[in-house]
Structures are given as C-alpha cells and as structure tokens.
DNA sequence: GGACAGACTGCAAACGTTTTCATGGTTGCA
DNA sequence: TGCAACCATGAAAACGTTTGCAGTCTGTCC
C-alpha cells in the first residue's frame, strides 16, 4: 500500500543504485546489466512505481503531448476526427489532450491557452474561419507547429476535403436526379468557413448547370423562428424540390422538422447533407450526403503535425470525398 | 519573435525582479505593488510568456488534471459524457485528459497507465465489468481517486442510471402498448455490464408481468451472421412483436437491417433502444428509448471526483431515467 | 526618537527526471 | 605485462516553478 507515489530516487535507494541507473532501466534498458535491470524493474513493479512524465517533461523539455482543439464532440464528425488523431498519435508515442470550444471564440482562446500552458508540442484544430481567428494568430505568433483540420487556408497547413468541389458534386448529382430548384440550408455562416465554401460550391455549380440560383436559408439557432423560416421557404410560389443542408446533423434535424409539417422525405421533398457521418447510413431512408473521411482527416492531420515535429514540414492535404447514402434524394421524372 | 519559449527567470531578469516575484504576479497578484505587477505582466505579454504547467506541477506536486477513460467517442453517449465532465472540470480549474479504449482491455490498461504517468489527480472511467476489470484493480491498488461512469458497482463509487429498473420500465411500456412477445438484442455481454443488467431487467419485468420469456439474441460484431440471426429470429413460429436493443446505436442499425429485409418500423415490427442519445429524437419515426442523462452523468461523476480530491468522499449516484421518443413502438390492438 | 506593524520583495531549496562526463573494472590483444 | 577498448554505473547539474522564511523599507503611534 504505497500511500504516496514513490519516486525514482526512492527506488534507487531501495535497490541500492543511483537514480541515473533507475532512469536508464526504463529509457535505455540495453545499457544495464541484466541483473540490475531486473532488480530495478522488480522493485518498481512491487512498489507500483512508474516514472513521472512531469519530471521527465521538465528535464527533457518535451512533453510528447499533442493538443486537439475541436468545436464539439456532439458532432460525430469531430468525434471521428479525434479518434483518428488519437490513434495516430499513440502509435508515435504521443499523448493527446483534447479540448472543445463549443463554437465559442472565447472558449476557443482559453482552451488554446490551456493547451499551450501544458506545453503541448503541436496542435490540431478546427476554427470558425482561419482568416479571422484570433486564436490562430496567437498560435502563429507563438511559433507552435499546428495543422488545421476541416478548415482550408492558403496561409496555414490544413487537412480537409475540397469543400467547394464536393458541394458542387452533390449539386451535380441532384441535377442528374432531375432536381432544378434547390435550397441551401446552413447554420450561421460566420461560425463555419466550411459552410461558406459549401454554399459557394452550390451556387457555382448550379450556375454552371444553368439551374435557377439556389435560395440560401440560414437557421442560426434551434428556435421556433427556424421552423417558420423553413415553412415560408416551402410555401413560396416555386418551392425547392431539394434541400442541401450544410452538414448531416442539420440535415437530420431538417428531416425531423419536415416530418412534423407532414412532409415525407424523399417522397414530398428531397434532402441531403454533408459529412457522411456513420450514422447517416443507418437512417431509413439512408441520408444522402457528401462523405468526408473524418477519421483520416484526424490521422492525416496528426501525421502532418508529426512531420513538422520531426523537423520536416506539414503539407496541406485535400482528401477525396464521395457521395454516400442517397435514400433521401428522389429521382424526379423528367418533364 | 521568441524563437524559444521564455521562462519565469528570463522575465525576472528582463524586468529586474526575482523569479519569486514573477511567479507571484501570476498566482498571488494581490501581494505585489501595482507598479511591479504591471511591469511584469506587460513584459510577459510582450514576450508571449505564460507559466509552464510542467514546472508548476512538478514543484507544487499537483497537475490539476483529471483523466477520462471511455470506450469510444463514436458513441454519442460517451461524447456527451465527456463534454459534461469537461465542462464541470474546467469550472473547477482542472484540465481533462481523454483516452479511449475501443472496448479493448489491453488498450484500456495501456491508456490508464498513460494517464497515471501524466499524474492525473483522479479518473473517471467506464469499464466492461467492474468486477473483472484488471484496470480497476490496479487503479484501486494505486490509491488514485476514481469514479465509474455508467457502470454500477457495490465496491466502487459510480454514477449511472438504474439499468435494471430502467430496462424494466421500458418492458412495462411495451406491455402497456400491447406487446407480449419481446426479444432483447445486445452486443457481446462480456463487453458491457450495462447490457447484462438491462437484459436482467427485461427478463425480470417480463416475468413479473406474466409475459412469455423474452428471447435474447447477441449480435457480437457487424457480420453477415448477425443478419442471419435476426432473420431466423423473425421467422420463428411465434416471432416477437418488439425488439428491445441494449443501446441506441444498435437499435438504429437493427432498424436499418430490418429495412433491407423489407420490414417497416413500427408498422411491421416495433423496436426500441437504450441511451436516449440526442440523435434518436431526430430519427423518423423518433427512436423509442430509455433516456439516460449522459452529460449529467459526466458532470456528476466529475463532481464526485472533485469531492474526493477536496478531501471528502465520492458517493455513488443513480440519476433518473425516462422514456423518450416513441415513434418506433406501435400500439398493438388488444385481441 | 524609538519601537513596531505592515507592505513588498528576495533567497534558496525542492519537486522528479535526464544526461553529460567521469570512473573503475574487465576483457582483448600484442 | 601493458595498453586500449569497452562495459556498467555514479555524481551532479539542469529543467521551470513555488513557497517558507527572512529581509528592507515605509509609515505610525506613543
């Protein structure tokens, strides 16, 4: 029953060797004679001793810890990203420290500071908009290596999909299914540059395909106003036949909302999302979406970060997207 | 451009005071004269200095960090738990270190060791079965304060719902809706004591209500065998009219599976789950489930842990559950 | 005028490691 | 036998903080 955790020194005394030797037993075991090594490891095990990362971080100047700063774990997209990054980091012998921002820039800044204080050696993060992020500016100034996830930027390394093209591809698919009048539904644009890029992609591709310009509806918070906005969109003279939601969570809630209005998807109206979250495939009908490989985004971002830590540099990477699901989009008769 | 992060001492030299004074500028600012404090904070800001938690942890002997050890972030239940715990921890001035186990006991042990090495001051964790968890045994031996989340145990503090009663209540609801032939679908029981408890709850309550004993089907992995098992269950002479799945994710995938078999929920068959994940409410029809307050489980577990760290003790808490959703359960005609 | 309180700051040790350099012992080889 | 090379280990300094103790000033009160 070791009431207080023993230290290297206590093990050293107990075994009758110097602290240096105990340290080596854990870090460079090949340097020791079999006898001493065994003796040390045995007593260590017996007393429940494991070397403190606090001590070693201080002395070695490296914490072997990475920071992960993501909006929320409630969105399975970021949860998957975390898991991808965590796995990659562990393989490289790094620990991960996760903090969430709740899409709030104050929390974002505070969390970043906390990670910095913990002396993480690098950071993977998703911000609202790289061009206007105070956190990102501070981070750049601090000189800490970091990689953006999901964001796209021409000033910072990032890992994402090509949001513009991806959204366009979904428009193409909708058009091929006979849809001409589209609407884009998104959350507040200033909370996500991805949503903006996707909106641009929708508008661009619609224009290219000679579709009427899609309406854009922003559903800021989950309020009664949202429901009204949706209802008025649908009761307009020439209502859209397909709603493109800027992410899957939103798409799911729009579908639920439509159900309360007595509208069935895809019979009365088509709906699609963006993210390709695993859950969408389980919905009935399966959610049409633009799949982005979230777990790979996380692991790839981690990979790039590790490159930077290894003295190399981080490239920006756009991973391939693909359309997934599809049950919520109807094939319209040509007329 | 501070190429290498400055330390307390460098700030002290720059300002012309002792390191002790700089330290106090951050920790006990009220002890300093306004002049010195300002001078110190100014240069600190200018050089981008923030005190290192590594140094302070070492000296003070406290990291003010909590460990969180959960099966996976892909299950929104645990994601919500994390967020609840994180929020509570931050409020108390603690950081959180999250690690996932993937339901794998080897990873679980390794992750626990890692957290221990980081000198977290306490731990919140969910294990497969508290009675047989090697990790839990080690943790107990180490003397580190911890609180179980979701697990129930009579030997360790925990925060959960009353799984037995909760599952029973759902059976009661099913019976009240006219269902008599039930089946319980779960993952591998040895991966989750919750599933076992819920199965017991189902059997107990069914017996109490004079229902025929529910069948139990275990769908270990997501294989073709699962589909067969499901199919053979449904083609038995007196097939169940309702499937109780041991968690929501499973329920969703069962519903999707049924759809591929041409069966509609709830028209042809009723399905319900357990967890009350936010997502279930968005499904159409909404997923009938036993809601457990995951975010509160996280925050409450954190609360209990903080109590222990404050010199008090951690109580075990069973938070209230409630039935949620309900669209996937049909009301059967009495015959 | 002297004692005293109070406000502010400095000194130095300590926390648990890692790592460079040095040391003593052993072996190999001529 | 002598010298080099090598192996296993130790001594000590350093990493960035915190904090008890002590010191130096002020100003106050009798």
XYZ file of C-alpha atoms (C1' of nucleotides) in Angstrom:
730
model
C 0.000 0.000 0.000
C 2.200 2.875 -1.146
C 0.360 5.788 0.402
C 2.261 8.337 -1.631
C 3.588 7.513 -5.064
C 7.319 6.681 -4.835
C 9.896 8.465 -6.951
C 12.899 7.397 -8.941
C 15.117 8.233 -6.024
C 13.247 6.039 -3.595
C 13.524 3.119 -5.954
C 17.204 3.866 -6.356
C 17.737 3.842 -2.592
C 15.703 0.698 -2.153
C 17.679 -1.140 -4.810
C 20.997 0.392 -3.852
C 21.822 2.036 -7.164
C 21.936 5.616 -8.345
C 18.881 7.446 -9.685
C 20.593 7.557 -13.070
C 20.572 3.805 -13.231
C 16.893 3.576 -12.412
C 16.163 6.105 -15.116
C 18.132 4.042 -17.575
C 16.253 0.920 -16.581
C 13.185 2.486 -18.149
C 14.612 4.510 -21.016
C 17.725 2.715 -22.149
C 17.375 -0.755 -20.637
C 20.007 -2.133 -23.002
C 22.664 -0.147 -21.192
C 22.239 -2.063 -17.971
C 23.362 -5.485 -16.937
C 20.547 -7.983 -16.900
C 20.894 -8.372 -13.173
C 20.489 -4.718 -12.195
C 17.778 -4.110 -14.722
C 15.741 -6.977 -13.362
C 16.300 -5.945 -9.802
C 15.162 -2.436 -10.542
C 12.121 -3.363 -12.568
C 11.098 -5.855 -9.922
C 11.098 -3.374 -7.062
C 9.492 -0.773 -9.293
C 6.670 -3.166 -10.031
C 6.420 -4.126 -6.419
C 6.138 -0.543 -5.223
C 3.891 0.424 -8.108
C 6.398 2.886 -9.475
C 6.134 4.386 -12.928
C 8.314 7.307 -13.960
C 6.562 10.653 -13.829
C 6.022 12.412 -17.109
C 6.020 15.661 -15.224
C 9.591 15.185 -14.136
C 10.754 13.831 -17.435
C 8.972 16.517 -19.434
C 10.619 19.193 -17.395
C 14.073 17.769 -17.648
C 13.881 16.687 -21.277
C 11.991 19.741 -22.407
C 9.487 17.675 -24.308
C 6.057 16.554 -23.171
C 5.337 14.262 -26.085
C 1.786 15.519 -25.975
C -0.333 16.916 -28.778
C -3.236 19.326 -28.392
C -6.550 18.812 -30.115
C -8.929 21.749 -30.247
C -12.310 20.915 -31.756
C -15.733 22.556 -31.717
C -17.678 19.759 -30.061
C -17.782 16.035 -29.509
C -21.545 16.019 -30.052
C -20.939 16.118 -33.763
C -19.781 12.618 -34.687
C -17.616 14.149 -37.381
C -15.297 15.643 -34.814
C -15.523 12.597 -32.612
C -14.242 10.502 -35.502
C -11.546 13.047 -36.195
C -10.422 12.815 -32.602
C -10.230 9.070 -32.733
C -8.249 9.134 -35.944
C -5.786 11.588 -34.498
C -5.555 9.811 -31.173
C -4.737 6.515 -32.805
C -2.033 8.031 -34.958
C -0.556 9.931 -32.049
C -0.431 6.899 -29.793
C 1.387 4.929 -32.453
C 4.040 7.625 -32.482
C 4.331 7.599 -28.719
C 2.442 10.822 -28.181
C -0.399 11.529 -25.816
C -3.338 13.682 -26.772
C -5.013 16.447 -24.878
C -8.481 17.277 -26.150
C -10.375 20.497 -25.589
C -13.670 21.621 -27.069
C -14.707 25.140 -27.949
C -18.467 24.855 -28.372
C -18.037 27.120 -31.414
C -17.335 29.928 -28.967
C -14.282 32.025 -29.718
C -13.755 32.941 -26.079
C -13.670 29.328 -25.032
C -11.503 28.627 -28.041
C -8.904 31.118 -26.937
C -8.981 29.966 -23.339
C -8.659 26.336 -24.337
C -5.758 27.105 -26.644
C -4.014 28.894 -23.792
C -4.568 25.948 -21.541
C -3.048 23.608 -24.096
C -0.131 25.968 -24.539
C 0.354 26.094 -20.780
C 0.503 22.330 -20.722
C 3.322 22.659 -23.237
C 1.781 20.519 -25.939
C 4.309 20.203 -28.724
C 1.860 20.830 -31.509
C -1.787 21.374 -32.144
C -4.562 20.162 -34.432
C -7.515 22.466 -34.545
C -10.669 23.489 -36.310
C -11.578 27.161 -36.180
C -14.567 29.118 -37.405
C -12.580 30.970 -40.040
C -8.804 30.788 -40.346
C -8.641 34.278 -41.806
C -10.233 35.893 -38.765
C -9.262 33.644 -35.910
C -7.545 35.381 -33.028
C -6.516 32.004 -31.699
C -4.819 31.161 -34.933
C -2.981 34.468 -34.945
C -1.691 33.872 -31.432
C -0.734 30.362 -32.312
C 1.208 31.523 -35.325
C 2.964 34.149 -33.255
C 3.847 31.581 -30.632
C 5.677 29.524 -33.207
C 3.986 26.316 -32.125
C 3.529 23.880 -35.003
C -0.116 23.275 -35.847
C -2.319 21.796 -38.522
C -5.862 22.831 -39.299
C -8.494 20.150 -39.671
C -11.553 20.706 -41.884
C -10.570 24.332 -42.489
C -8.988 25.313 -45.772
C -6.403 28.072 -45.873
C -3.646 29.336 -48.099
C -1.612 30.598 -45.169
C -1.601 27.569 -42.899
C -1.212 23.841 -43.297
C -4.547 22.027 -43.260
C -6.192 18.701 -43.918
C -9.703 18.718 -45.320
C -11.758 17.825 -48.338
C -12.271 20.209 -51.217
C -15.461 21.690 -49.869
C -16.163 23.760 -52.947
C -15.878 20.870 -55.368
C -17.574 18.441 -53.008
C -20.660 20.599 -52.620
C -20.639 21.070 -56.377
C -20.612 17.343 -56.932
C -23.682 16.937 -54.814
C -25.437 19.625 -56.851
C -24.465 17.728 -59.961
C -25.975 14.592 -58.511
C -29.171 16.401 -57.583
C -29.409 17.850 -61.065
C -28.825 14.426 -62.572
C -31.705 13.182 -60.464
C -33.946 15.757 -62.025
C -33.823 18.484 -59.394
C -33.600 22.063 -60.639
C -34.884 24.207 -57.794
C -32.521 23.841 -54.862
C -32.148 25.496 -51.493
C -29.125 25.524 -49.280
C -29.701 25.347 -45.561
C -26.892 26.159 -43.209
C -26.126 27.285 -39.707
C -24.678 30.738 -39.148
C -22.037 31.224 -41.810
C -19.634 33.074 -39.559
C -19.368 30.017 -37.369
C -18.028 27.851 -40.153
C -15.970 28.657 -43.195
C -16.844 25.160 -44.389
C -20.480 26.153 -44.685
C -19.485 29.236 -46.704
C -17.307 27.210 -49.029
C -20.066 24.690 -49.488
C -22.564 27.418 -50.233
C -20.193 28.839 -52.822
C -19.814 25.409 -54.302
C -23.560 25.032 -54.561
C -24.063 28.407 -56.202
C -21.159 27.991 -58.612
C -22.151 24.584 -59.804
C -25.829 25.474 -60.056
C -24.895 28.405 -62.289
C -22.642 26.204 -64.378
C -25.502 23.751 -64.833
C -27.950 26.506 -65.716
C -30.101 25.852 -62.696
C -32.001 28.739 -61.156
C -29.950 30.307 -58.371
C -30.494 28.283 -55.192
C -32.009 30.065 -52.229
C -29.923 30.196 -49.085
C -31.566 29.887 -45.703
C -29.614 30.277 -42.510
C -31.008 28.570 -39.446
C -28.929 30.175 -36.723
C -30.144 28.525 -33.567
C -32.703 25.886 -32.875
C -35.616 28.199 -32.326
C -39.196 28.459 -33.430
C -38.015 31.054 -35.934
C -36.182 28.299 -37.760
C -39.332 26.340 -38.238
C -41.068 29.430 -39.606
C -38.239 30.132 -41.985
C -38.434 26.615 -43.284
C -42.192 26.770 -43.661
C -42.113 30.035 -45.553
C -39.405 28.681 -47.842
C -41.609 25.772 -48.734
C -44.720 27.821 -49.253
C -43.083 30.157 -51.726
C -44.554 30.169 -55.248
C -41.965 27.840 -56.755
C -40.585 25.930 -53.780
C -37.359 23.953 -53.987
C -37.562 20.230 -54.646
C -34.335 19.506 -52.779
C -32.763 20.923 -49.648
C -28.977 20.771 -49.365
C -28.001 21.064 -45.726
C -24.503 22.185 -44.893
C -23.964 19.273 -42.535
C -25.537 15.959 -41.616
C -26.721 16.895 -38.167
C -28.597 19.781 -39.671
C -29.985 17.551 -42.396
C -31.305 15.111 -39.829
C -32.996 17.837 -37.863
C -34.473 19.340 -41.021
C -35.910 15.967 -41.954
C -37.410 15.649 -38.488
C -38.809 19.140 -38.794
C -40.342 18.353 -42.156
C -41.970 15.286 -40.647
C -43.762 17.468 -38.119
C -45.019 19.538 -41.046
C -46.430 16.391 -42.568
C -43.837 16.254 -45.335
C -42.156 12.972 -46.162
C -38.609 12.595 -47.387
C -37.903 11.868 -50.174
C -41.495 11.466 -51.458
C -42.535 15.064 -50.912
C -39.129 16.649 -50.788
C -35.519 15.590 -51.141
C -32.919 16.376 -48.523
C -29.207 15.839 -48.423
C -26.380 16.704 -46.089
C -22.638 16.973 -45.905
C -20.231 14.947 -43.739
C -21.116 11.366 -44.386
C -21.317 10.624 -40.696
C -21.597 6.920 -39.963
C -24.997 7.456 -38.515
C -26.480 8.704 -41.757
C -26.098 5.273 -43.288
C -28.319 3.856 -40.548
C -31.139 6.280 -41.147
C -34.159 4.994 -43.035
C -34.053 6.072 -45.754
C -30.293 6.446 -45.693
C -29.130 10.040 -45.669
C -27.727 11.306 -48.947
C -24.531 13.096 -48.112
C -21.069 14.114 -49.202
C -18.806 11.824 -47.295
C -15.590 13.217 -45.916
C -13.208 10.746 -44.283
C -13.203 12.228 -40.791
C -11.087 9.635 -39.119
C -8.470 10.014 -41.863
C -8.652 13.773 -41.590
C -7.705 13.359 -37.961
C -4.967 10.849 -38.552
C -3.588 12.675 -41.552
C -3.536 15.967 -39.672
C -1.691 14.199 -36.912
C 0.682 12.748 -39.441
C 1.476 16.156 -40.883
C 1.949 17.569 -37.429
C 4.338 14.792 -36.517
C 6.268 15.565 -39.684
C 6.688 19.127 -38.533
C 7.801 17.961 -35.094
C 10.292 15.661 -36.727
C 11.985 18.621 -38.307
C 10.140 18.373 -41.598
C 7.226 20.459 -42.696
C 3.478 19.966 -42.901
C 1.902 19.847 -46.316
C -1.702 20.820 -46.837
C -3.790 17.901 -47.944
C -7.194 17.607 -49.538
C -8.544 14.121 -49.038
C -11.008 12.639 -51.516
C -14.733 12.958 -50.883
C -17.527 10.820 -52.277
C -21.299 10.797 -52.322
C -22.814 8.413 -49.808
C -26.230 7.136 -48.874
C -28.831 8.509 -51.179
C -32.190 7.323 -49.883
C -33.309 10.840 -49.049
C -32.976 12.107 -52.591
C -35.757 11.232 -55.025
C -35.235 10.694 -58.716
C -37.620 13.130 -60.318
C -39.456 12.369 -63.542
C -38.218 14.491 -66.439
C -40.950 16.843 -67.566
C 9.583 36.501 -32.465
C 10.570 34.479 -29.389
C 12.204 31.517 -31.037
C 12.232 29.518 -27.829
C 9.564 29.999 -25.180
C 10.906 32.213 -22.373
C 10.828 31.100 -18.753
C 9.960 32.756 -15.486
C 13.606 33.507 -14.904
C 14.059 35.295 -18.179
C 11.093 37.506 -17.441
C 12.514 38.143 -13.995
C 15.861 39.206 -15.439
C 14.242 41.364 -18.076
C 12.110 43.161 -15.511
C 14.796 43.238 -12.861
C 12.991 41.323 -10.146
C 13.387 37.890 -8.644
C 11.724 34.800 -10.120
C 9.623 34.572 -6.996
C 8.078 37.915 -7.765
C 7.218 36.938 -11.291
C 5.609 33.785 -10.008
C 3.541 35.822 -7.591
C 2.466 38.142 -10.366
C 0.530 35.219 -11.780
C -0.544 33.312 -8.688
C -0.924 35.867 -5.923
C -1.110 39.175 -7.781
C -2.560 40.905 -4.730
C 0.756 40.536 -2.951
C 2.589 42.803 -5.372
C 2.628 46.541 -5.721
C 0.602 47.713 -8.671
C 3.737 49.010 -10.332
C 5.736 45.778 -10.323
C 2.758 43.661 -11.179
C 2.006 45.768 -14.219
C 5.617 45.847 -15.283
C 5.845 42.081 -15.069
C 2.583 41.321 -16.808
C 3.474 43.780 -19.545
C 6.790 42.174 -20.412
C 5.246 38.738 -20.047
C 2.596 39.656 -22.565
C 5.179 41.217 -24.803
C 7.402 38.160 -24.832
C 4.439 35.822 -25.028
C 5.225 34.238 -21.695
C 2.796 32.008 -19.842
C 3.896 29.994 -16.829
C 4.575 26.361 -17.605
C 2.282 23.836 -16.013
C 5.089 21.337 -16.222
C 7.239 23.360 -13.876
C 4.424 24.264 -11.568
C 3.066 20.737 -11.461
C 6.433 19.414 -10.507
C 7.039 21.932 -7.792
C 3.527 22.018 -6.382
C 3.006 18.295 -6.720
C -0.377 18.783 -8.340
C -1.199 18.750 -12.026
C -4.797 19.877 -11.692
C -5.641 17.425 -14.428
C -8.303 14.734 -14.496
C -8.218 11.556 -16.564
C -11.174 10.362 -18.600
C -11.130 6.802 -19.865
C -14.038 5.931 -22.125
C -14.754 3.170 -24.647
C -15.201 5.324 -27.725
C -16.181 8.759 -28.919
C -18.142 7.227 -31.800
C -20.954 6.545 -29.422
C -22.591 9.906 -28.774
C -23.417 8.752 -25.277
C -19.769 8.855 -24.290
C -19.174 12.015 -26.266
C -21.866 13.721 -24.223
C -20.409 12.290 -21.040
C -17.049 13.731 -21.947
C -18.498 17.148 -22.566
C -20.370 17.114 -19.287
C -17.247 16.151 -17.391
C -15.048 18.597 -19.265
C -17.332 21.498 -18.522
C -17.503 20.668 -14.836
C -13.754 20.181 -14.619
C -12.953 23.462 -16.324
C -15.213 25.307 -13.925
C -13.163 23.889 -11.086
C -9.913 24.888 -12.732
C -8.994 21.400 -13.840
C -7.881 20.216 -17.252
C -9.035 16.962 -18.743
C -7.085 14.269 -20.468
C -9.209 11.922 -22.546
C -8.266 8.437 -23.696
C -10.405 5.851 -25.455
C -10.221 2.102 -25.083
C -12.189 0.841 -28.083
C -13.708 -1.725 -25.681
C -10.305 -3.404 -25.703
C -8.920 -4.321 -22.306
C -5.322 -4.115 -23.457
C -5.788 -0.602 -24.733
C -7.699 0.159 -21.578
C -4.809 -0.842 -19.394
C -2.259 0.983 -21.503
C -4.338 4.139 -21.549
C -4.826 4.005 -17.800
C -1.081 3.714 -17.353
C -0.521 6.667 -19.610
C -2.940 8.759 -17.586
C -1.270 7.636 -14.404
C 2.125 8.574 -15.832
C 0.809 12.016 -16.596
C -0.060 12.223 -12.913
C -3.730 12.933 -13.328
C -5.164 13.540 -9.902
C -8.231 11.427 -10.422
C -10.011 9.414 -13.031
C -13.480 8.934 -14.476
C -13.886 5.725 -16.378
C -16.239 3.207 -17.906
C -15.113 -0.404 -17.910
C -16.578 -3.566 -19.356
C -17.296 -5.081 -15.971
C -16.118 -3.551 -12.691
C -15.959 -6.960 -11.052
C -13.430 -8.320 -13.543
C -11.506 -5.272 -14.651
C -7.750 -5.531 -14.248
C -7.513 -1.812 -14.817
C -9.858 -1.156 -11.967
C -7.879 -3.417 -9.684
C -4.663 -1.615 -10.493
C -6.339 1.701 -10.035
C -7.647 0.710 -6.655
C -4.225 -0.517 -5.625
C -2.646 2.719 -6.772
C -4.844 4.672 -4.429
C -5.838 7.167 -7.106
C -9.335 8.525 -6.598
C -11.725 7.500 -9.354
C -15.396 7.379 -10.199
C -17.071 4.937 -12.543
C -19.441 6.269 -15.166
C -22.291 4.098 -16.477
C -21.044 1.074 -14.563
C -22.786 0.045 -11.381
C -20.800 -1.473 -8.544
C -21.087 -2.061 -4.847
C -17.356 -1.766 -4.302
C -16.595 1.468 -6.115
C -18.186 4.880 -6.433
C -20.175 5.258 -9.634
C -22.616 7.474 -11.448
C -25.177 5.804 -13.677
C -28.853 5.148 -14.087
C -30.578 2.172 -12.542
C -30.162 -0.065 -15.550
C -32.239 -2.870 -14.135
C -35.231 -0.711 -13.337
C -34.851 1.363 -16.479
C -34.963 -1.639 -18.759
C -37.913 -2.902 -16.748
C -39.762 0.339 -17.284
C -39.377 0.016 -21.000
C -40.771 -3.507 -20.857
C -43.675 -2.137 -18.907
C -44.252 0.447 -21.598
C -44.084 -2.167 -24.328
C -46.551 -4.336 -22.467
C -48.850 -1.379 -21.973
C -48.704 -0.865 -25.730
C -49.946 -4.376 -26.245
C -46.689 -6.193 -26.845
C -46.275 -9.592 -25.249
C -43.616 -11.346 -27.270
C -40.357 -9.498 -26.840
C -36.763 -10.095 -27.849
C -33.694 -8.492 -26.402
C -30.879 -7.722 -28.813
C -27.481 -6.861 -27.436
C -23.842 -6.798 -28.296
C -21.475 -9.245 -26.600
C -22.459 -9.275 -22.932
C -18.936 -9.520 -21.642
C -18.133 -6.174 -23.214
C -20.734 -4.346 -21.175
C -22.160 -4.997 -17.754
C -24.825 -2.445 -18.686
C -26.143 -4.789 -21.341
C -26.282 -7.624 -18.819
C -28.126 -5.532 -16.287
C -30.555 -4.407 -18.928
C -31.160 -7.960 -20.039
C -31.846 -8.940 -16.435
C -34.217 -6.037 -16.158
C -36.073 -7.169 -19.234
C -36.380 -10.759 -18.067
C -37.384 -9.826 -14.539
C -40.040 -7.402 -15.545
C -41.393 -9.643 -18.270
C -41.783 -12.422 -15.742
C -43.443 -10.066 -13.296
C -45.911 -9.047 -16.000
C -46.596 -12.641 -16.992
C -45.195 -12.176 -20.458
C -43.578 -15.127 -22.190
C -39.843 -15.142 -21.502
C -38.149 -12.813 -23.992
C -35.590 -14.306 -26.348
C -32.090 -12.947 -26.138
C -30.049 -12.525 -29.277
C -26.449 -11.430 -29.152
C -25.091 -9.719 -32.239
C -21.389 -9.752 -31.471
C -19.850 -7.991 -34.448
C -21.289 -6.454 -37.515
C -21.144 -9.510 -39.720
C -23.394 -11.328 -42.092
C -24.045 -13.789 -39.287
C -25.854 -11.027 -37.449
C -28.258 -10.573 -40.279
C -28.948 -14.299 -40.352
C -29.527 -14.398 -36.652
C -32.015 -11.601 -36.945
C -33.759 -13.228 -39.845
C -34.099 -16.572 -38.115
C -35.444 -14.859 -35.010
C -38.171 -13.261 -37.076
C -39.072 -16.397 -38.953
C -39.618 -18.432 -35.806
C -43.154 -19.785 -35.302
C -44.234 -17.040 -32.869
C -41.895 -14.155 -33.662
C -41.515 -11.197 -31.288
C -43.528 -8.078 -31.962
C -40.965 -5.820 -30.372
C -37.186 -5.793 -30.298
C -35.509 -4.178 -27.308
C -31.947 -3.255 -28.250
C -29.432 -2.773 -25.486
C -28.338 0.580 -26.873
C -29.447 3.176 -29.378
C -26.680 2.673 -31.880
C -27.617 -0.976 -32.070
C -31.281 -0.093 -32.362
C -30.580 2.187 -35.292
C -28.593 -0.451 -37.084
C -31.264 -3.068 -36.409
C -33.886 -0.772 -37.887
C -31.701 -0.279 -40.944
C -31.215 -4.016 -41.176
C -34.942 -4.628 -40.968
C -35.472 -2.156 -43.772
C -33.267 -4.215 -46.050
C -35.430 -7.208 -45.165
C -38.459 -5.252 -46.272
C -39.775 -4.778 -42.761
C -41.014 -1.393 -41.665
C -40.774 0.022 -38.174
C -43.100 0.317 -36.359
C -45.734 -0.954 -38.793
C -44.361 -4.458 -39.146
C -42.296 -4.590 -36.012
C -41.544 -2.359 -33.044
C -38.014 -1.507 -31.997
C -36.637 0.399 -29.071
C -33.251 1.199 -27.691
C -31.496 2.395 -24.584
C -29.491 5.605 -24.100
C -31.716 8.367 -25.333
C -28.975 9.770 -27.487
C -29.867 13.168 -28.911
C -29.804 11.738 -32.365
C -32.652 9.322 -31.713
C -35.061 12.220 -31.386
C -34.201 13.274 -34.943
C -34.916 9.898 -36.462
C -38.176 9.500 -38.348
C -40.006 7.962 -36.657
C -38.314 9.039 -33.429
C -36.484 6.258 -31.677
C -38.186 4.900 -28.585
C -35.539 4.679 -25.924
C -34.699 4.818 -22.269
C -33.051 8.149 -21.848
C -30.105 8.414 -19.532
C -28.708 11.890 -18.911
C -25.231 11.356 -20.317
C -23.975 14.875 -19.967
C -25.084 14.891 -16.335
C -23.508 11.506 -15.770
C -20.251 13.069 -16.882
C -20.607 16.222 -14.867
C -21.878 14.412 -11.810
C -19.042 11.904 -11.962
C -16.665 14.808 -12.185
C -18.385 16.431 -9.262
C -17.998 13.355 -7.123
C -14.380 13.037 -8.133
C -13.716 16.644 -7.197
C -15.296 15.968 -3.837
C -12.828 13.191 -3.262
C -9.954 15.423 -4.301
C -11.205 18.076 -1.911
C -10.717 15.662 0.943
C -14.297 14.470 1.002
C -15.599 11.247 -0.429
C -17.436 10.218 -3.582
C -20.963 8.960 -3.236
C -22.477 6.603 -5.757
C -25.338 8.183 -7.607
C -28.131 6.800 -9.721
C -29.561 9.542 -11.876
C -33.164 9.381 -13.042
C -34.000 7.842 -16.383
C -37.072 8.407 -18.517
C -38.652 7.009 -21.634
C -38.041 9.139 -24.691
C -39.094 9.219 -28.314
C -41.561 6.500 -29.025
C -42.252 6.593 -32.737
C -40.695 3.218 -33.307
C -43.044 1.400 -30.963
C -46.517 0.607 -32.273
C -49.592 0.440 -30.115
C -50.976 -3.011 -30.766
C -54.705 -3.733 -30.835
C -55.830 -5.843 -27.883
C -57.005 -9.178 -29.077
C 13.045 59.287 18.943
C 12.253 54.629 19.075
C 9.629 50.594 18.597
C 6.513 48.279 15.710
C 3.442 46.891 12.190
C 2.720 46.273 7.601
C 3.830 46.126 2.769
C 6.774 44.448 -0.583
C 10.428 41.625 -2.321
C 14.435 38.359 -2.407
C 16.955 33.855 -1.237
C 17.233 29.301 -1.691
C 15.562 24.760 -1.558
C 12.775 21.496 -3.506
C 9.849 18.764 -6.902
C 11.292 14.028 -10.361
C 13.608 13.381 -14.021
C 17.556 13.052 -17.827
C 22.080 13.258 -19.453
C 26.967 14.513 -19.812
C 31.037 13.383 -18.078
C 33.909 10.710 -15.363
C 35.362 6.395 -13.051
C 36.528 1.874 -12.071
C 36.624 -2.721 -13.644
C 37.022 -6.170 -17.136
C 38.434 -8.027 -21.417
C 41.225 -8.464 -25.716
C 45.366 -8.467 -27.865
C 50.169 -7.826 -28.722
C 52.769 -7.358 -18.780
C 50.956 -3.392 -20.704
C 47.657 -0.678 -23.185
C 43.457 0.171 -25.304
C 38.766 -0.520 -25.680
C 34.681 -1.370 -23.620
C 31.049 -2.012 -20.249
C 28.321 -0.841 -16.231
C 27.481 2.618 -13.151
C 27.725 7.029 -10.449
C 27.924 12.220 -9.494
C 25.965 16.337 -10.408
C 23.739 19.832 -12.932
C 19.774 21.301 -15.090
C 14.749 21.907 -16.486
C 10.640 25.915 -14.623
C 8.252 26.563 -10.976
C 6.572 27.563 -5.815
C 6.962 28.935 -1.134
C 8.647 29.433 3.748
C 11.490 32.448 5.691
C 13.814 36.468 6.142
C 14.962 40.945 4.845
C 14.259 46.006 3.745
C 11.689 49.704 3.564
C 7.793 52.801 4.696
C 4.878 54.995 7.864
C 2.538 55.234 12.582
C 1.943 55.592 17.216
C 3.320 56.700 21.762
